[in-house]
mmCIF file of C-alpha atoms in Angstrom:
data_model
loop_
_atom_site.group_PDB
_atom_site.id
_atom_site.type_symbol
_atom_site.label_atom_id
_atom_site.label_comp_id
_atom_site.label_asym_id
_atom_site.label_seq_id
_atom_site.Cartn_x
_atom_site.Cartn_y
_atom_site.Cartn_z
ATOM 1 C CA UNK O 9 0.096 0.073 -0.198
ATOM 2 C CA UNK O 10 2.634 2.207 1.055
ATOM 3 C CA UNK O 11 4.284 2.375 -2.643
ATOM 4 C CA UNK O 12 1.266 2.387 -4.253
ATOM 5 C CA UNK O 13 1.163 6.709 -3.704
ATOM 6 C CA UNK O 14 4.904 6.765 -4.806
ATOM 7 C CA UNK O 15 3.947 4.296 -8.224
ATOM 8 C CA UNK O 16 0.703 6.576 -9.280
ATOM 9 C CA UNK O 17 3.320 10.148 -8.915
ATOM 10 C CA UNK O 18 5.988 8.618 -11.126
ATOM 11 C CA UNK O 19 3.223 7.661 -14.024
ATOM 12 C CA UNK O 20 1.840 11.060 -13.790
ATOM 13 C CA UNK O 21 5.311 12.528 -14.283
ATOM 14 C CA UNK O 22 6.021 10.243 -16.896
ATOM 15 C CA UNK O 23 2.256 10.920 -18.830
ATOM 16 C CA UNK O 24 3.324 14.586 -18.136
ATOM 17 C CA UNK O 25 6.991 14.443 -20.011
ATOM 18 C CA UNK O 26 5.556 12.336 -22.615
ATOM 19 C CA UNK O 27 2.449 14.899 -23.164
ATOM 20 C CA UNK O 28 5.090 17.809 -22.595
ATOM 21 C CA UNK O 29 7.000 16.098 -25.645
ATOM 22 C CA UNK O 30 3.979 15.609 -27.809
ATOM 23 C CA UNK O 31 2.914 19.319 -27.423
ATOM 24 C CA UNK O 32 5.885 20.981 -26.907
ATOM 25 C CA UNK O 33 8.376 19.607 -28.744
ATOM 26 C CA UNK O 34 8.422 21.642 -32.370
ATOM 27 C CA UNK O 35 7.495 24.433 -30.234
ATOM 28 C CA UNK O 36 10.735 24.258 -28.189
ATOM 29 C CA UNK O 37 12.728 23.408 -31.456
ATOM 30 C CA UNK O 38 11.575 26.450 -33.201
ATOM 31 C CA UNK O 39 12.597 28.591 -30.477
ATOM 32 C CA UNK O 40 15.855 27.639 -29.463
ATOM 33 C CA UNK O 41 16.947 26.984 -33.466
ATOM 34 C CA UNK O 42 16.465 30.671 -33.719
ATOM 35 C CA UNK O 43 19.131 31.117 -31.207
ATOM 36 C CA UNK O 44 21.758 28.431 -32.350
ATOM 37 C CA UNK O 45 20.621 28.823 -36.272
ATOM 38 C CA UNK O 46 22.459 25.252 -36.210
ATOM 39 C CA UNK O 47 20.017 21.960 -36.043
ATOM 40 C CA UNK O 48 22.306 19.700 -34.546
ATOM 41 C CA UNK O 49 22.936 22.177 -31.301
ATOM 42 C CA UNK O 50 18.814 22.934 -31.355
ATOM 43 C CA UNK O 51 18.070 19.265 -30.945
ATOM 44 C CA UNK O 52 20.987 18.285 -28.576
ATOM 45 C CA UNK O 53 19.729 21.397 -26.468
ATOM 46 C CA UNK O 54 15.830 20.389 -26.768
ATOM 47 C CA UNK O 55 16.801 16.423 -25.225
ATOM 48 C CA UNK O 56 18.961 17.909 -22.470
ATOM 49 C CA UNK O 57 15.939 19.378 -21.979
ATOM 50 C CA UNK O 58 13.411 16.478 -21.635
ATOM 51 C CA UNK O 59 16.489 14.313 -20.330
ATOM 52 C CA UNK O 60 16.549 17.307 -17.169
ATOM 53 C CA UNK O 61 12.793 17.078 -16.927
ATOM 54 C CA UNK O 62 12.259 13.224 -16.392
ATOM 55 C CA UNK O 63 14.924 13.569 -13.132
ATOM 56 C CA UNK O 64 13.845 17.076 -11.551
ATOM 57 C CA UNK O 65 10.016 16.888 -12.376
ATOM 58 C CA UNK O 66 9.350 14.096 -9.916
ATOM 59 C CA UNK O 67 11.330 15.601 -6.933
ATOM 60 C CA UNK O 68 9.974 19.579 -8.160
ATOM 61 C CA UNK O 69 6.829 18.524 -9.425
ATOM 62 C CA UNK O 70 5.598 19.391 -12.448
ATOM 63 C CA UNK O 71 5.631 22.767 -13.491
ATOM 64 C CA UNK O 72 2.324 25.056 -14.848
ATOM 65 C CA UNK O 73 3.581 25.611 -17.906
ATOM 66 C CA UNK O 74 5.720 23.116 -19.497
ATOM 67 C CA UNK O 75 6.806 23.751 -22.604
ATOM 68 C CA UNK O 76 7.671 27.096 -21.384
ATOM 69 C CA UNK O 77 9.962 25.192 -18.265
ATOM 70 C CA UNK O 78 11.764 23.172 -21.289
ATOM 71 C CA UNK O 79 12.291 26.185 -23.605
ATOM 72 C CA UNK O 80 13.874 28.128 -21.314
ATOM 73 C CA UNK O 81 16.394 24.997 -20.179
ATOM 74 C CA UNK O 82 16.911 24.400 -23.856
ATOM 75 C CA UNK O 83 17.353 27.719 -24.489
ATOM 76 C CA UNK O 84 19.989 28.212 -21.533
ATOM 77 C CA UNK O 85 21.860 24.453 -22.489
ATOM 78 C CA UNK O 86 21.935 26.179 -26.105
ATOM 79 C CA UNK O 87 23.279 29.703 -25.138
ATOM 80 C CA UNK O 88 25.798 27.921 -22.346
ATOM 81 C CA UNK O 89 27.063 25.652 -25.487
ATOM 82 C CA UNK O 90 27.901 27.695 -27.921
ATOM 83 C CA UNK O 91 29.991 29.890 -25.254
ATOM 84 C CA UNK O 92 31.672 27.195 -24.126
ATOM 85 C CA UNK O 93 33.035 25.988 -27.609
ATOM 86 C CA UNK O 94 32.840 29.070 -29.171
ATOM 87 C CA UNK O 95 31.234 28.336 -32.306
ATOM 88 C CA UNK O 96 28.774 30.930 -32.739
ATOM 89 C CA UNK O 97 30.907 33.081 -35.505
ATOM 90 C CA UNK O 98 31.498 29.910 -37.418
ATOM 91 C CA UNK O 99 28.551 28.691 -37.849
ATOM 92 C CA UNK O 100 26.240 29.436 -41.095
ATOM 93 C CA UNK O 101 22.851 30.683 -40.433
ATOM 94 C CA UNK O 102 20.430 27.913 -40.689
ATOM 95 C CA UNK O 103 16.875 28.746 -39.957
ATOM 96 C CA UNK O 104 14.519 31.899 -39.456
ATOM 97 C CA UNK O 105 15.913 34.559 -41.593
ATOM 98 C CA UNK O 106 15.374 37.617 -39.548
ATOM 99 C CA UNK O 107 13.165 40.348 -41.405
ATOM 100 C CA UNK O 108 12.844 38.074 -44.673
ATOM 101 C CA UNK O 109 8.927 39.287 -45.280
ATOM 102 C CA UNK O 110 6.646 39.357 -43.066
ATOM 103 C CA UNK O 111 3.988 36.486 -42.010
ATOM 104 C CA UNK O 112 1.126 36.209 -44.937
ATOM 105 C CA UNK O 113 -2.671 35.456 -44.381
ATOM 106 C CA UNK O 114 -1.760 31.609 -44.788
ATOM 107 C CA UNK O 115 1.261 31.577 -42.237
ATOM 108 C CA UNK O 116 -1.079 33.638 -39.683
ATOM 109 C CA UNK O 117 -3.758 30.608 -40.579
ATOM 110 C CA UNK O 118 -1.264 28.243 -39.569
ATOM 111 C CA UNK O 119 -1.144 28.517 -35.668
ATOM 112 C CA UNK O 120 -0.096 25.155 -34.802
ATOM 113 C CA UNK O 121 3.517 25.491 -34.200
ATOM 114 C CA UNK O 122 4.441 21.801 -35.228
ATOM 115 C CA UNK O 123 2.861 22.335 -38.836
ATOM 116 C CA UNK O 124 4.966 25.636 -39.051
ATOM 117 C CA UNK O 125 7.780 23.624 -38.348
ATOM 118 C CA UNK O 126 7.032 20.857 -40.491
ATOM 119 C CA UNK O 127 6.588 23.219 -43.627
ATOM 120 C CA UNK O 128 9.716 25.037 -42.370
ATOM 121 C CA UNK O 129 11.786 21.811 -42.442
ATOM 122 C CA UNK O 130 10.463 20.176 -45.941
ATOM 123 C CA UNK O 131 12.641 22.883 -47.786
ATOM 124 C CA UNK O 132 12.060 21.708 -51.185
ATOM 125 C CA UNK O 133 16.578 22.148 -51.407
ATOM 126 C CA UNK O 134 16.492 18.537 -50.146
ATOM 127 C CA UNK O 135 15.269 15.818 -52.234
ATOM 128 C CA UNK O 136 11.943 14.597 -50.970
ATOM 129 C CA UNK O 137 12.947 11.786 -49.157
ATOM 130 C CA UNK O 138 15.561 13.356 -47.069
ATOM 131 C CA UNK O 139 13.608 16.307 -45.958
ATOM 132 C CA UNK O 140 10.555 13.826 -44.868
ATOM 133 C CA UNK O 141 13.125 12.079 -42.973
ATOM 134 C CA UNK O 142 14.907 14.921 -41.464
ATOM 135 C CA UNK O 143 11.244 15.776 -40.121
ATOM 136 C CA UNK O 144 9.950 13.072 -38.829
ATOM 137 C CA UNK O 145 13.089 12.810 -36.639
ATOM 138 C CA UNK O 146 13.811 17.167 -35.943
ATOM 139 C CA UNK O 147 9.815 17.896 -35.513
ATOM 140 C CA UNK O 148 8.261 15.276 -34.541
ATOM 141 C CA UNK O 149 11.015 13.197 -32.667
ATOM 142 C CA UNK O 150 10.577 9.595 -34.336
ATOM 143 C CA UNK O 151 13.371 7.613 -33.226
ATOM 144 C CA UNK O 152 16.176 6.771 -36.361
ATOM 145 C CA UNK O 153 15.316 3.133 -36.108
ATOM 146 C CA UNK O 154 11.705 3.965 -36.804
ATOM 147 C CA UNK O 155 11.814 6.270 -39.371
ATOM 148 C CA UNK O 156 14.264 3.825 -40.821
ATOM 149 C CA UNK O 157 11.794 1.089 -40.978
ATOM 150 C CA UNK O 158 9.041 3.264 -42.425
ATOM 151 C CA UNK O 159 11.241 3.819 -45.394
ATOM 152 C CA UNK O 160 12.403 0.506 -45.627
ATOM 153 C CA UNK O 161 16.377 0.968 -45.178
ATOM 154 C CA UNK O 162 18.559 -0.336 -42.280
ATOM 155 C CA UNK O 163 19.348 2.307 -39.279
ATOM 156 C CA UNK O 164 22.524 2.866 -39.978
ATOM 157 C CA UNK O 165 21.656 3.696 -43.745
ATOM 158 C CA UNK O 166 18.972 6.221 -42.769
ATOM 159 C CA UNK O 167 21.515 7.460 -39.797
ATOM 160 C CA UNK O 168 24.151 8.016 -42.433
ATOM 161 C CA UNK O 169 21.448 10.215 -45.030
ATOM 162 C CA UNK O 170 20.003 12.028 -41.682
ATOM 163 C CA UNK O 171 23.671 13.449 -40.980
ATOM 164 C CA UNK O 172 24.186 14.103 -44.590
ATOM 165 C CA UNK O 173 20.703 16.095 -45.105
ATOM 166 C CA UNK O 174 21.286 18.184 -42.137
ATOM 167 C CA UNK O 175 25.383 18.982 -43.723
ATOM 168 C CA UNK O 176 23.516 19.953 -46.833
ATOM 169 C CA UNK O 177 21.339 22.344 -45.036
ATOM 170 C CA UNK O 178 24.126 23.891 -43.122
ATOM 171 C CA UNK O 179 26.793 24.152 -46.575
ATOM 172 C CA UNK O 180 24.473 25.380 -48.296
ATOM 173 C CA UNK O 181 23.204 28.116 -45.748
ATOM 174 C CA UNK O 182 19.573 26.995 -46.728
ATOM 175 C CA UNK O 183 16.806 29.418 -45.291
ATOM 176 C CA UNK O 184 13.961 28.226 -43.005
ATOM 177 C CA UNK O 185 11.174 30.029 -42.759
ATOM 178 C CA UNK O 186 7.767 29.573 -42.267
ATOM 179 C CA UNK O 187 6.253 29.440 -46.220
ATOM 180 C CA UNK O 188 4.985 32.003 -48.044
ATOM 181 C CA UNK O 189 1.632 30.742 -49.554
ATOM 182 C CA UNK O 190 3.160 30.733 -53.748
ATOM 183 C CA UNK O 191 5.730 28.530 -51.927
ATOM 184 C CA UNK O 192 3.356 25.852 -50.221
ATOM 185 C CA UNK O 193 2.522 23.517 -53.108
ATOM 186 C CA UNK O 194 6.063 23.256 -53.692
ATOM 187 C CA UNK O 195 6.271 21.534 -49.498
ATOM 188 C CA UNK O 196 2.888 20.269 -49.520
ATOM 189 C CA UNK O 197 4.008 16.788 -50.906
ATOM 190 C CA UNK O 198 6.871 16.588 -47.886
ATOM 191 C CA UNK O 199 4.366 17.482 -45.380
ATOM 192 C CA UNK O 200 1.712 15.193 -46.480
ATOM 193 C CA UNK O 201 4.040 12.387 -46.433
ATOM 194 C CA UNK O 202 5.178 13.170 -42.976
ATOM 195 C CA UNK O 203 1.472 12.970 -41.388
ATOM 196 C CA UNK O 204 0.969 9.744 -43.144
ATOM 197 C CA UNK O 205 4.405 8.357 -41.974
ATOM 198 C CA UNK O 206 3.335 9.628 -38.668
ATOM 199 C CA UNK O 207 0.096 8.048 -38.653
ATOM 200 C CA UNK O 208 1.676 4.534 -40.278
ATOM 201 C CA UNK O 209 3.975 4.400 -37.149
ATOM 202 C CA UNK O 210 1.044 5.623 -34.548
ATOM 203 C CA UNK O 211 -1.268 2.580 -36.405
ATOM 204 C CA UNK O 212 1.223 -0.456 -36.165
ATOM 205 C CA UNK O 213 4.359 0.546 -34.083
ATOM 206 C CA UNK O 214 7.752 -0.747 -35.595
ATOM 207 C CA UNK O 215 8.597 -2.080 -32.192
ATOM 208 C CA UNK O 216 7.863 -2.092 -28.536
ATOM 209 C CA UNK O 217 4.984 -4.134 -26.524
ATOM 210 C CA UNK O 218 1.501 -1.847 -27.884
ATOM 211 C CA UNK O 219 0.161 -2.145 -30.922
ATOM 212 C CA UNK O 220 0.037 1.584 -31.299
ATOM 213 C CA UNK O 221 1.359 4.890 -30.599
ATOM 214 C CA UNK O 222 -1.229 6.443 -29.171
ATOM 215 C CA UNK O 223 0.557 10.003 -29.228
ATOM 216 C CA UNK O 224 1.913 9.983 -32.633
ATOM 217 C CA UNK O 225 -1.902 9.373 -34.071
ATOM 218 C CA UNK O 226 -2.977 12.150 -31.964
ATOM 219 C CA UNK O 227 0.120 14.511 -33.346
ATOM 220 C CA UNK O 228 -0.755 12.763 -37.182
ATOM 221 C CA UNK O 229 -4.513 13.417 -36.405
ATOM 222 C CA UNK O 230 -4.006 17.161 -35.675
ATOM 223 C CA UNK O 231 -1.506 18.660 -37.584
ATOM 224 C CA UNK O 232 -4.293 16.695 -40.615
ATOM 225 C CA UNK O 233 -6.963 18.944 -39.231
ATOM 226 C CA UNK O 234 -4.931 22.519 -39.106
ATOM 227 C CA UNK O 235 -3.769 21.209 -42.989
ATOM 228 C CA UNK O 236 -7.415 21.236 -44.018
ATOM 229 C CA UNK O 237 -7.922 24.317 -41.896
ATOM 230 C CA UNK O 238 -5.383 25.630 -43.876
ATOM 231 C CA UNK O 239 -6.537 24.304 -47.638
ATOM 232 C CA UNK O 240 -9.530 23.130 -47.513
ATOM 233 C CA UNK O 241 -10.120 22.814 -50.881
ATOM 234 C CA UNK O 242 -6.625 20.985 -51.673
ATOM 235 C CA UNK O 243 -7.831 17.420 -52.535
ATOM 236 C CA UNK O 244 -4.852 15.661 -51.060
ATOM 237 C CA UNK O 245 -5.418 17.144 -47.802
ATOM 238 C CA UNK O 246 -8.653 15.833 -47.604
ATOM 239 C CA UNK O 247 -7.521 12.448 -48.741
ATOM 240 C CA UNK O 248 -5.203 12.067 -45.941
ATOM 241 C CA UNK O 249 -7.750 13.887 -43.138
ATOM 242 C CA UNK O 250 -10.039 10.665 -44.653
ATOM 243 C CA UNK O 251 -7.353 8.206 -44.002
ATOM 244 C CA UNK O 252 -6.918 9.806 -40.738
ATOM 245 C CA UNK O 253 -10.625 9.491 -39.824
ATOM 246 C CA UNK O 254 -11.043 5.752 -41.278
ATOM 247 C CA UNK O 255 -8.270 4.680 -39.180
ATOM 248 C CA UNK O 256 -9.694 6.081 -36.012
ATOM 249 C CA UNK O 257 -12.964 4.517 -36.717
ATOM 250 C CA UNK O 258 -11.789 1.338 -37.142
ATOM 251 C CA UNK O 259 -9.007 1.207 -34.304
ATOM 252 C CA UNK O 260 -10.989 0.034 -31.755
ATOM 253 C CA UNK O 261 -11.911 -3.372 -33.057
ATOM 254 C CA UNK O 262 -8.675 -4.469 -33.567
ATOM 255 C CA UNK O 263 -7.786 -5.572 -30.289
ATOM 256 C CA UNK O 264 -9.936 -8.100 -28.282
ATOM 257 C CA UNK O 265 -10.833 -8.305 -24.827
ATOM 258 C CA UNK O 266 -7.621 -9.810 -24.044
ATOM 259 C CA UNK O 267 -5.448 -7.160 -25.999
ATOM 260 C CA UNK O 268 -4.866 -9.706 -28.725
ATOM 261 C CA UNK O 269 -4.578 -8.559 -32.251
ATOM 262 C CA UNK O 270 -7.689 -9.000 -34.405
ATOM 263 C CA UNK O 271 -7.229 -8.770 -37.976
ATOM 264 C CA UNK O 272 -9.210 -6.970 -40.508
ATOM 265 C CA UNK O 273 -11.228 -10.386 -41.553
ATOM 266 C CA UNK O 274 -11.970 -11.001 -38.314
ATOM 267 C CA UNK O 275 -13.289 -7.568 -36.654
ATOM 268 C CA UNK O 276 -16.512 -7.257 -35.052
ATOM 269 C CA UNK O 277 -17.916 -3.963 -37.702
ATOM 270 C CA UNK O 278 -20.467 -3.512 -34.718
ATOM 271 C CA UNK O 279 -17.518 -2.056 -33.058
ATOM 272 C CA UNK O 280 -16.478 0.617 -35.538
ATOM 273 C CA UNK O 281 -17.232 4.008 -34.588
ATOM 274 C CA UNK O 282 -20.172 4.713 -37.482
ATOM 275 C CA UNK O 283 -19.726 8.388 -37.097
ATOM 276 C CA UNK O 284 -16.143 8.542 -38.108
ATOM 277 C CA UNK O 285 -16.676 6.890 -41.135
ATOM 278 C CA UNK O 286 -19.565 8.783 -42.291
ATOM 279 C CA UNK O 287 -17.091 11.825 -41.921
ATOM 280 C CA UNK O 288 -14.050 10.059 -43.464
ATOM 281 C CA UNK O 289 -16.476 8.521 -46.323
ATOM 282 C CA UNK O 290 -17.693 11.861 -47.286
ATOM 283 C CA UNK O 291 -13.922 13.106 -46.944
ATOM 284 C CA UNK O 292 -13.035 10.689 -49.133
ATOM 285 C CA UNK O 293 -15.328 11.016 -51.477
ATOM 286 C CA UNK O 294 -14.689 15.112 -51.790
ATOM 287 C CA UNK O 295 -11.100 14.262 -52.431
ATOM 288 C CA UNK O 296 -11.659 12.258 -55.335
ATOM 289 C CA UNK O 297 -14.220 15.076 -56.778
ATOM 290 C CA UNK O 298 -11.746 17.747 -56.325
ATOM 291 C CA UNK O 299 -9.173 15.556 -57.772
ATOM 292 C CA UNK O 300 -8.340 16.028 -61.640
ATOM 293 C CA UNK O 301 -10.420 13.760 -63.782
ATOM 294 C CA UNK O 302 -8.275 10.308 -64.436
ATOM 295 C CA UNK O 303 -5.517 11.702 -62.191
ATOM 296 C CA UNK O 304 -6.274 11.429 -58.464
ATOM 297 C CA UNK O 305 -3.097 11.601 -56.100
ATOM 298 C CA UNK O 306 -1.856 9.220 -53.530
ATOM 299 C CA UNK O 307 -3.489 10.466 -50.748
ATOM 300 C CA UNK O 308 -6.660 10.974 -52.032
ATOM 301 C CA UNK O 309 -6.685 6.958 -53.117
ATOM 302 C CA UNK O 310 -5.744 5.817 -50.329
ATOM 303 C CA UNK O 311 -8.417 7.005 -48.874
ATOM 304 C CA UNK O 312 -10.881 5.657 -51.491
ATOM 305 C CA UNK O 313 -9.343 2.467 -50.948
ATOM 306 C CA UNK O 314 -9.964 2.676 -46.973
ATOM 307 C CA UNK O 315 -14.007 4.097 -47.916
ATOM 308 C CA UNK O 316 -14.772 0.853 -49.794
ATOM 309 C CA UNK O 317 -13.412 -0.889 -46.618
ATOM 310 C CA UNK O 318 -15.332 0.625 -44.412
ATOM 311 C CA UNK O 319 -17.991 0.520 -45.894
ATOM 312 C CA UNK O 320 -18.491 -3.346 -46.574
ATOM 313 C CA UNK O 321 -21.206 -4.748 -44.423
ATOM 314 C CA UNK O 322 -18.585 -7.571 -44.251
ATOM 315 C CA UNK O 323 -15.218 -8.624 -44.672
ATOM 316 C CA UNK O 324 -16.647 -11.473 -47.330
ATOM 317 C CA UNK O 325 -18.798 -8.302 -49.172
ATOM 318 C CA UNK O 326 -16.279 -5.859 -49.525
ATOM 319 C CA UNK O 327 -16.042 -4.715 -53.317
ATOM 320 C CA UNK O 328 -12.507 -6.042 -54.061
ATOM 321 C CA UNK O 329 -12.558 -5.122 -57.680
ATOM 322 C CA UNK O 330 -12.660 -2.064 -56.965
ATOM 323 C CA UNK O 331 -10.015 -2.480 -54.051
ATOM 324 C CA UNK O 332 -7.888 -3.809 -56.701
ATOM 325 C CA UNK O 333 -8.928 -1.280 -59.100
ATOM 326 C CA UNK O 334 -7.887 1.936 -56.908
ATOM 327 C CA UNK O 335 -4.673 -0.212 -55.999
ATOM 328 C CA UNK O 336 -3.654 -0.090 -59.424
ATOM 329 C CA UNK O 337 -3.987 3.385 -59.848
ATOM 330 C CA UNK O 338 -2.065 4.404 -57.196
ATOM 331 C CA UNK O 339 0.457 2.358 -58.379
ATOM 332 C CA UNK O 340 0.551 3.841 -61.483
ATOM 333 C CA UNK O 341 1.172 7.823 -59.549
ATOM 334 C CA UNK O 342 2.917 6.523 -56.119
ATOM 335 C CA UNK O 343 4.915 3.166 -57.185
ATOM 336 C CA UNK O 344 5.764 1.247 -54.162
ATOM 337 C CA UNK O 345 6.547 -2.343 -53.133
ATOM 338 C CA UNK O 346 4.137 -2.091 -49.759
ATOM 339 C CA UNK O 347 1.700 -0.894 -52.173
ATOM 340 C CA UNK O 348 1.879 -3.751 -54.629
ATOM 341 C CA UNK O 349 2.218 -6.459 -51.702
ATOM 342 C CA UNK O 350 -1.222 -4.776 -50.792
ATOM 343 C CA UNK O 351 -2.690 -5.026 -53.912
ATOM 344 C CA UNK O 352 -1.708 -8.872 -54.214
ATOM 345 C CA UNK O 353 -3.524 -9.634 -51.056
ATOM 346 C CA UNK O 354 -6.388 -8.035 -52.335
ATOM 347 C CA UNK O 355 -6.454 -9.563 -55.761
ATOM 348 C CA UNK O 356 -6.531 -13.086 -54.241
ATOM 349 C CA UNK O 357 -9.820 -11.870 -53.162
ATOM 350 C CA UNK O 358 -10.683 -11.599 -57.010
ATOM 351 C CA UNK O 359 -8.388 -13.916 -59.342
ATOM 352 C CA UNK O 360 -8.014 -16.751 -56.090
ATOM 353 C CA UNK O 361 -4.907 -17.285 -53.771
ATOM 354 C CA UNK O 362 -3.137 -19.118 -56.041
ATOM 355 C CA UNK O 363 -2.532 -15.991 -58.637
ATOM 356 C CA UNK O 364 -1.463 -13.945 -55.655
ATOM 357 C CA UNK O 365 1.010 -16.161 -54.384
ATOM 358 C CA UNK O 366 2.819 -15.596 -57.711
ATOM 359 C CA UNK O 367 2.796 -12.330 -57.362
ATOM 360 C CA UNK O 368 3.897 -12.243 -53.475
ATOM 361 C CA UNK O 369 6.901 -15.051 -55.027
ATOM 362 C CA UNK O 370 7.994 -11.971 -57.340
ATOM 363 C CA UNK O 371 7.482 -9.426 -54.502
ATOM 364 C CA UNK O 372 9.958 -11.342 -52.231
ATOM 365 C CA UNK O 373 12.665 -10.885 -54.649
ATOM 366 C CA UNK O 374 12.182 -7.373 -54.816
ATOM 367 C CA UNK O 375 15.732 -6.094 -51.984
ATOM 368 C CA UNK O 376 13.713 -3.124 -50.802
ATOM 369 C CA UNK O 377 11.338 -5.890 -48.985
ATOM 370 C CA UNK O 378 13.820 -7.545 -47.430
ATOM 371 C CA UNK O 379 13.466 -8.441 -44.417
ATOM 372 C CA UNK O 380 9.789 -6.941 -44.314
ATOM 373 C CA UNK O 381 7.502 -8.625 -42.572
ATOM 374 C CA UNK O 382 4.614 -8.040 -44.598
ATOM 375 C CA UNK O 383 5.580 -10.367 -47.774
ATOM 376 C CA UNK O 384 5.544 -14.274 -44.976
ATOM 377 C CA UNK O 385 2.878 -12.985 -43.606
ATOM 378 C CA UNK O 386 0.797 -12.161 -46.768
ATOM 379 C CA UNK O 387 2.319 -15.355 -48.315
ATOM 380 C CA UNK O 388 1.264 -17.120 -45.096
ATOM 381 C CA UNK O 389 -2.418 -16.093 -45.618
ATOM 382 C CA UNK O 390 -2.523 -17.574 -49.125
ATOM 383 C CA UNK O 391 -0.772 -21.016 -48.414
ATOM 384 C CA UNK O 392 -3.609 -21.084 -45.396
ATOM 385 C CA UNK O 393 -6.332 -20.662 -47.730
ATOM 386 C CA UNK O 394 -4.725 -23.115 -50.195
ATOM 387 C CA UNK O 395 -4.596 -25.723 -47.313
ATOM 388 C CA UNK O 396 -0.905 -26.188 -47.792
ATOM 389 C CA UNK O 397 -0.852 -25.477 -43.367
ATOM 390 C CA UNK O 398 2.371 -26.589 -42.518
ATOM 391 C CA UNK O 399 3.679 -23.993 -45.290
ATOM 392 C CA UNK O 400 1.449 -21.485 -44.063
ATOM 393 C CA UNK O 401 3.008 -21.850 -40.382
ATOM 394 C CA UNK O 402 6.754 -21.655 -41.579
ATOM 395 C CA UNK O 403 5.364 -18.807 -43.452
ATOM 396 C CA UNK O 404 4.240 -17.595 -40.008
ATOM 397 C CA UNK O 405 6.880 -17.933 -37.833
ATOM 398 C CA UNK O 406 8.972 -16.049 -40.134
ATOM 399 C CA UNK O 407 6.835 -12.968 -40.158
ATOM 400 C CA UNK O 408 7.005 -13.152 -36.086
ATOM 401 C CA UNK O 409 10.579 -13.374 -36.725
ATOM 402 C CA UNK O 410 10.488 -9.993 -38.898
ATOM 403 C CA UNK O 411 8.031 -7.860 -36.803
ATOM 404 C CA UNK O 412 9.404 -5.934 -33.861
ATOM 405 C CA UNK O 413 5.931 -5.333 -32.489
ATOM 406 C CA UNK O 414 5.000 -7.580 -29.933
ATOM 407 C CA UNK O 415 1.222 -7.733 -30.447
ATOM 408 C CA UNK O 416 1.747 -9.090 -34.054
ATOM 409 C CA UNK O 417 4.711 -11.231 -32.877
ATOM 410 C CA UNK O 418 2.136 -12.949 -30.548
ATOM 411 C CA UNK O 419 -0.608 -12.985 -33.386
ATOM 412 C CA UNK O 420 1.814 -14.529 -35.843
ATOM 413 C CA UNK O 421 3.145 -17.209 -33.351
ATOM 414 C CA UNK O 422 -0.529 -18.036 -32.734
ATOM 415 C CA UNK O 423 -1.075 -18.353 -36.398
ATOM 416 C CA UNK O 424 2.015 -20.693 -36.672
ATOM 417 C CA UNK O 425 0.977 -22.639 -33.834
ATOM 418 C CA UNK O 426 -2.405 -23.238 -34.900
ATOM 419 C CA UNK O 427 -1.449 -24.672 -38.185
ATOM 420 C CA UNK O 428 1.817 -26.451 -37.445
ATOM 421 C CA UNK O 429 1.786 -29.934 -37.934
#
C-alpha cells in the first residue's frame, strides 16, 4: 500500500513528460533554433531539457507551463554550449531568417507550431525523402530506427542519410522560414508524407509492447486537421484527413478483450465508430471529386481504398474488384513495393490465392522488401487458404521473427502454432 502513491506519482510525471513531448517539442525546437541557427545544436539542447525534466519533475513537481520550462532550459543549455565551444561565429545561418518578409495570411492561419515547423523543414532544396525523414526525426521526434523502418532501409543507412541532409542544410546556408502562400505547393507533398508516415507508425508501432503509439496518432490527427483548415480545397489534404478519420473509426476493433490482435477479416464491425466512418467516407468522396479527372493523387486514392473497406457490411462483401482497381491507379502515381503487396492480397479475393501467391513470390525478390514482415505474413495467409498448412505455419513463424511489434508477433506465432504439424 505504501508504494502505491509513489507509483502513481511516477506514472503522473511520465505522462506529463510524454504529453509535453507531444505538445511542446516542435515549439521548443523552433524557439531554440532561432538562438543557435544550428539544427544539431538545437536538437541536442532540447533533448537535454527533456532529460532534465525526467530527472527533476519527480522531485520538484511538474511545472504549470511545461513548454515554457522546457524552452527556458533548452535555450540556456544551447547558449551555454555556444559560449563554451565558441562556435557561434563559425556556424552558418541556418533557420529563421530575420526580417525576410512578414507572415502572410496562410502563415497566420497556421497557428499550430508543429505544422509551421513541418513546412519550414520541408525545404525543396533537399530531396523529398531526405526532407521527410529529417522532419520526422527533428520535428516529430520519431527515433531514427523507426524512421528507417518507415523507409524500408537499415537504421545505419537512415542515420547516414539524416547526417548528410543536415550537413547539406548547413553547407548551403538554406534559409528556413515559414513559407509564404506561393511556396506551399512545393512543400505540401513532403508535409503530407510526414503526417502520413506519422499515422503509419502510430497505427502499428514498428517495435515495442503496444500495437499502437497513440501519441503519434494524435499528432498526425491534429496536423491533418490543421492542414485541412489551412487548405480546405486541396484534394490530397482532404484524402489524408479522410484516411486519418477512417483509421480512427476502425481502431477500437483491432484488439480483443485479451488485447490480442484481430485482423480486418475477423473484426466485429459493430464496434466501428459509424460517425467517424461517415465523416471519413464523405471526405474521401470530396477528395476524389476535387482531384483532376483520371489523375487522383496518392492520398485521395488511399482514402478511397479505406472507404471501400469501411463501407462494406462484412469482409466477404467487400468490393474487392474496386479495391484492386484503386490499387492499380495508386501504383501508377506512387509506385511502392508495399502497395504492390497490398494489391496482391486484395487480388487473391478476385483471382484466387494461387494467382496472388505468384505476385507475392515476385515481390519477395525485391531487395526493398528484404526483412519486411509483410511478405511472409501475406504469403502465410494465401498458403492457409490453399490448405498448405505446414508451409503457412513456417511463413507465419518467419513473419513473427521479422516484426518488432510484440502484439503482431504474438498473433503471428499463434497462427503458426495453430497450423503447425
